């Protein structure tokens, strides 16, 4: 199926590796022009070069800490100056640290708010003036928006706010022909998940292999997902092929969520 992404302009945040890179890779494979950003310029330049080498994709790269509104605006402005518009936006950022509520101070909540929720608001606000009918926005959150995950209180609270933002914007922007959806990863094989597994291993005093075995027992497909599994789902939701989908949350979790 042709997703209709050839020549479309896509902004993909936190895309030097992991989930963001998976989506950037899928968009590049479909012929989109992809503007990647990450906190470390060298890393995101390497990621952009890899996509150009593999797919012949038009790419650009920017250093952008999504906690900095000026950096977000500069990334969007640079992209629009080069390519004239924004057709797709992937809202993404690294996750807050793993802690329980009892372990956190006000500064932890403030940092998580700025990293996860406020950055999403700012990225969307910067991109919308350059979008027209047919454009789409996709946020990356977490399974914690449906069911809290132990020790991920910061992520649970802030990403629930992002999910509420998605539903609100889906209504507000529908009249402009702009779609807004949410993509939820399960256990995807990324550095973030590897770190969470290591944290669990240390907390419980068991091997990482045992942690992974226990995780796999709760996944009907009996494997961790790949960034390409996630990326292809993201590219579809961002594409014109998903033109009648808005305000939705899609899980990419191998069947791990048990709710109907």
Coordinates of C-alpha atoms in Angstrom, one line a residue:
X1 CA 0.0 0.0 0.0
X2 CA 1.2 3.5 -0.9
X3 CA 0.9 5.6 2.3
X4 CA 1.0 8.8 0.3
X5 CA 4.1 10.2 2.1
X6 CA 6.2 10.8 -1.0
X7 CA 7.6 14.4 -0.7
X8 CA 5.8 15.1 2.6
X9 CA 7.7 17.1 5.2
X10 CA 8.0 15.4 8.5
X11 CA 9.3 16.8 11.8
X12 CA 10.5 13.9 14.0
X13 CA 11.6 14.7 17.6
X14 CA 14.1 12.8 19.7
X15 CA 15.0 10.8 16.6
X16 CA 18.7 10.0 16.8
X17 CA 17.8 6.5 18.1
X18 CA 15.1 4.4 19.6
X19 CA 11.4 5.0 18.9
X20 CA 11.9 8.3 17.2
X21 CA 14.5 6.9 14.9
X22 CA 12.1 4.0 14.1
X23 CA 9.4 6.4 12.9
X24 CA 11.9 8.6 11.0
X25 CA 13.2 5.5 9.3
X26 CA 9.8 4.3 8.2
X27 CA 8.9 7.8 6.9
X28 CA 12.2 8.0 5.0
X29 CA 11.5 4.6 3.4
X30 CA 8.1 6.0 2.2
X31 CA 9.8 9.0 0.5
X32 CA 9.1 11.7 3.1
X33 CA 11.5 14.5 3.7
X34 CA 12.5 14.1 7.3
X35 CA 13.8 16.7 9.7
X36 CA 15.3 15.0 12.7
X37 CA 16.2 16.5 16.0
X38 CA 18.0 15.4 19.2
X39 CA 19.9 16.9 22.0
X40 CA 23.3 15.9 20.6
X41 CA 24.0 17.2 17.1
X42 CA 26.6 14.5 16.2
X43 CA 24.1 11.7 17.0
X44 CA 21.3 13.2 15.0
X45 CA 23.5 14.0 12.1
X46 CA 24.6 10.4 12.0
X47 CA 21.0 9.2 12.1
X48 CA 20.0 11.6 9.3
X49 CA 23.0 10.4 7.2
X50 CA 22.1 6.8 7.7
X51 CA 18.6 7.4 6.3
X52 CA 19.9 9.3 3.3
X53 CA 22.4 6.5 2.6
X54 CA 19.8 3.7 3.0
X55 CA 16.8 5.3 1.3
X56 CA 18.1 8.3 -0.7
X57 CA 15.9 10.4 1.6
X58 CA 16.0 14.1 1.9
X59 CA 16.9 14.8 5.5
X60 CA 18.1 17.5 7.8
X61 CA 19.3 17.4 11.4
X62 CA 19.1 19.9 14.3
X63 CA 20.3 19.9 17.9
X64 CA 17.2 20.5 20.0
X65 CA 16.6 20.0 23.7
X66 CA 12.8 19.9 23.7
X67 CA 12.8 21.5 27.2
X68 CA 13.9 24.7 25.5
X69 CA 11.2 26.6 23.6
X70 CA 13.7 28.6 21.6
X71 CA 15.3 25.4 20.4
X72 CA 12.0 23.9 19.3
X73 CA 11.1 27.1 17.4
X74 CA 14.5 27.2 15.7
X75 CA 14.1 23.5 14.6
X76 CA 10.7 24.2 13.1
X77 CA 11.8 27.5 11.5
X78 CA 14.8 25.8 9.9
X79 CA 12.7 23.1 8.4
X80 CA 10.0 25.5 7.1
X81 CA 12.7 27.7 5.6
X82 CA 14.1 24.8 3.7
X83 CA 10.9 22.9 2.7
X84 CA 8.1 25.4 3.1
X85 CA 5.6 23.5 5.2
X86 CA 5.0 20.9 7.8
X87 CA 2.9 17.8 6.9
X88 CA 3.7 15.5 9.8
X89 CA 4.9 16.0 13.4
X90 CA 6.0 13.3 15.7
X91 CA 6.0 14.6 19.3
X92 CA 8.5 12.6 21.3
X93 CA 11.0 13.0 24.1
X94 CA 13.0 10.8 26.5
X95 CA 11.2 9.5 29.5
X96 CA 11.4 10.9 33.0
X97 CA 13.4 8.9 35.6
X98 CA 11.9 5.9 37.3
X99 CA 10.7 6.8 40.8
X100 CA 7.8 6.3 43.1
X101 CA 5.7 9.2 44.3
X102 CA 7.2 8.9 47.8
X103 CA 10.7 9.3 46.4
X104 CA 10.0 12.6 44.5
X105 CA 10.4 16.2 45.4
X106 CA 8.8 19.2 43.7
X107 CA 11.8 19.6 41.4
X108 CA 11.2 16.1 40.0
X109 CA 7.6 16.9 39.1
X110 CA 8.7 20.2 37.5
X111 CA 11.4 18.6 35.4
X112 CA 9.0 15.9 34.2
X113 CA 6.4 18.5 33.3
X114 CA 8.8 20.4 31.2
X115 CA 10.3 17.3 29.5
X116 CA 7.1 15.4 28.8
X117 CA 4.0 17.6 28.8
X118 CA 5.1 21.2 28.2
X119 CA 7.5 20.1 25.4
X120 CA 4.6 18.4 23.6
X121 CA 2.5 21.6 23.9
X122 CA 5.4 23.7 22.6
X123 CA 6.2 21.4 19.6
X124 CA 2.6 21.3 18.5
X125 CA 2.2 25.1 18.9
X126 CA 5.3 25.8 16.8
X127 CA 4.2 23.4 14.0
X128 CA 0.5 24.2 13.7
X129 CA 1.0 27.6 11.9
X130 CA 2.8 25.7 9.1
X131 CA 0.2 23.0 8.7
X132 CA -2.7 22.8 6.4
X133 CA -5.6 20.4 5.7
X134 CA -4.2 16.8 5.5
X135 CA -1.5 17.4 8.0
X136 CA -1.1 15.1 11.0
X137 CA 0.3 15.1 14.5
X138 CA 1.3 12.0 16.4
X139 CA 2.4 11.8 20.1
X140 CA 4.5 9.0 21.6
X141 CA 3.4 8.2 25.2
X142 CA 3.3 5.0 27.2
X143 CA 1.2 2.1 28.2
X144 CA 1.0 4.0 31.5
X145 CA -1.8 6.2 30.1
X146 CA -4.1 3.2 30.4
X147 CA -2.6 1.4 33.3
X148 CA 0.1 2.7 35.8
X149 CA 3.5 1.1 35.6
X150 CA 5.3 0.5 38.9
X151 CA 8.0 3.1 39.6
X152 CA 7.0 5.2 36.6
X153 CA 4.8 7.7 38.4
X154 CA 6.3 10.7 36.6
X155 CA 5.7 9.2 33.2
X156 CA 2.2 8.0 34.2
X157 CA 1.0 11.4 35.3
X158 CA 2.6 13.5 32.6
X159 CA 1.9 11.2 29.7
X160 CA -1.8 11.0 30.8
X161 CA -1.7 14.8 30.3
X162 CA -0.4 14.3 26.8
X163 CA -3.2 11.8 26.1
X164 CA -5.7 14.4 27.2
X165 CA -4.0 17.0 25.0
X166 CA -4.4 14.7 22.0
X167 CA -8.1 14.2 22.5
X168 CA -8.6 17.9 23.0
X169 CA -6.7 18.9 19.9
X170 CA -8.3 16.2 17.8
X171 CA -11.6 18.1 18.3
X172 CA -10.1 21.6 18.0
X173 CA -8.1 20.9 14.8
X174 CA -10.6 18.7 13.0
X175 CA -12.2 21.7 11.3
X176 CA -8.8 22.6 9.8
X177 CA -8.4 19.1 8.5
X178 CA -5.5 18.3 10.8
X179 CA -5.5 14.9 12.6
X180 CA -4.0 14.2 16.0
X181 CA -3.3 10.7 17.4
X182 CA -1.4 8.9 20.1
X183 CA 1.0 5.9 19.7
X184 CA 1.7 3.7 22.7
X185 CA 4.7 1.5 22.8
X186 CA 4.9 -1.7 24.8
X187 CA 8.2 -3.5 25.5
X188 CA 10.2 -2.2 22.5
X189 CA 13.9 -3.1 22.3
X190 CA 15.3 0.4 23.0
X191 CA 18.0 1.8 25.3
X192 CA 15.2 3.1 27.6
X193 CA 13.6 -0.3 28.0
X194 CA 17.0 -1.9 28.6
X195 CA 17.7 0.7 31.4
X196 CA 14.3 0.0 33.0
X197 CA 15.0 -3.8 32.9
X198 CA 18.4 -3.1 34.5
X199 CA 16.7 -1.0 37.2
X200 CA 14.2 -3.8 37.9
X201 CA 17.0 -6.3 38.0
X202 CA 18.9 -4.3 40.6
X203 CA 15.8 -3.6 42.7
X204 CA 14.6 -7.2 42.8
X205 CA 18.1 -8.8 42.9
X206 CA 17.5 -11.0 39.9
X207 CA 19.3 -11.2 36.6
X208 CA 18.3 -9.1 33.6
X209 CA 17.5 -12.3 31.8
X210 CA 15.0 -13.2 34.5
X211 CA 13.4 -9.7 34.2
X212 CA 13.0 -10.2 30.5
X213 CA 11.6 -13.7 30.9
X214 CA 9.0 -12.3 33.3
X215 CA 8.2 -9.5 30.8
X216 CA 7.8 -11.9 27.9
X217 CA 5.4 -14.0 29.9
X218 CA 2.9 -11.1 29.8
X219 CA 3.3 -10.5 26.0
X220 CA 1.2 -12.9 23.9
X221 CA 3.6 -12.6 20.9
X222 CA 6.4 -13.6 23.3
X223 CA 9.0 -11.1 22.1
X224 CA 10.0 -7.5 22.6
X225 CA 9.0 -5.3 19.7
X226 CA 11.6 -3.6 17.4
X227 CA 11.8 0.0 16.5
X228 CA 10.7 -0.9 13.0
X229 CA 7.5 -2.5 14.3
X230 CA 6.8 0.8 16.1
X231 CA 8.0 3.0 13.3
X232 CA 5.8 1.4 10.6
X233 CA 2.7 2.0 12.8
X234 CA 3.8 5.6 13.4
X235 CA 4.3 6.2 9.7
X236 CA 0.9 4.9 8.9
X237 CA -0.9 7.1 11.5
X238 CA 1.0 10.1 10.2
X239 CA 0.2 9.4 6.6
X240 CA -2.8 10.2 4.3
X241 CA -3.6 6.5 4.3
X242 CA -5.0 7.1 7.9
X243 CA -7.1 10.1 6.8
X244 CA -10.2 9.0 8.8
X245 CA -8.3 8.3 12.1
X246 CA -8.1 11.1 14.7
X247 CA -8.3 11.2 18.4
X248 CA -7.2 7.6 18.6
X249 CA -4.6 5.7 20.7
X250 CA -2.9 2.8 19.0
X251 CA -1.0 0.3 21.1
X252 CA 2.1 -1.4 19.6
X253 CA 2.7 -3.9 22.4
X254 CA 2.4 -7.5 21.1
X255 CA -0.9 -7.9 22.8
X256 CA 0.4 -7.1 26.3
X257 CA -2.5 -4.8 27.3
X258 CA -5.3 -6.9 28.7
X259 CA -8.1 -4.4 28.5
X260 CA -10.7 -4.6 25.8

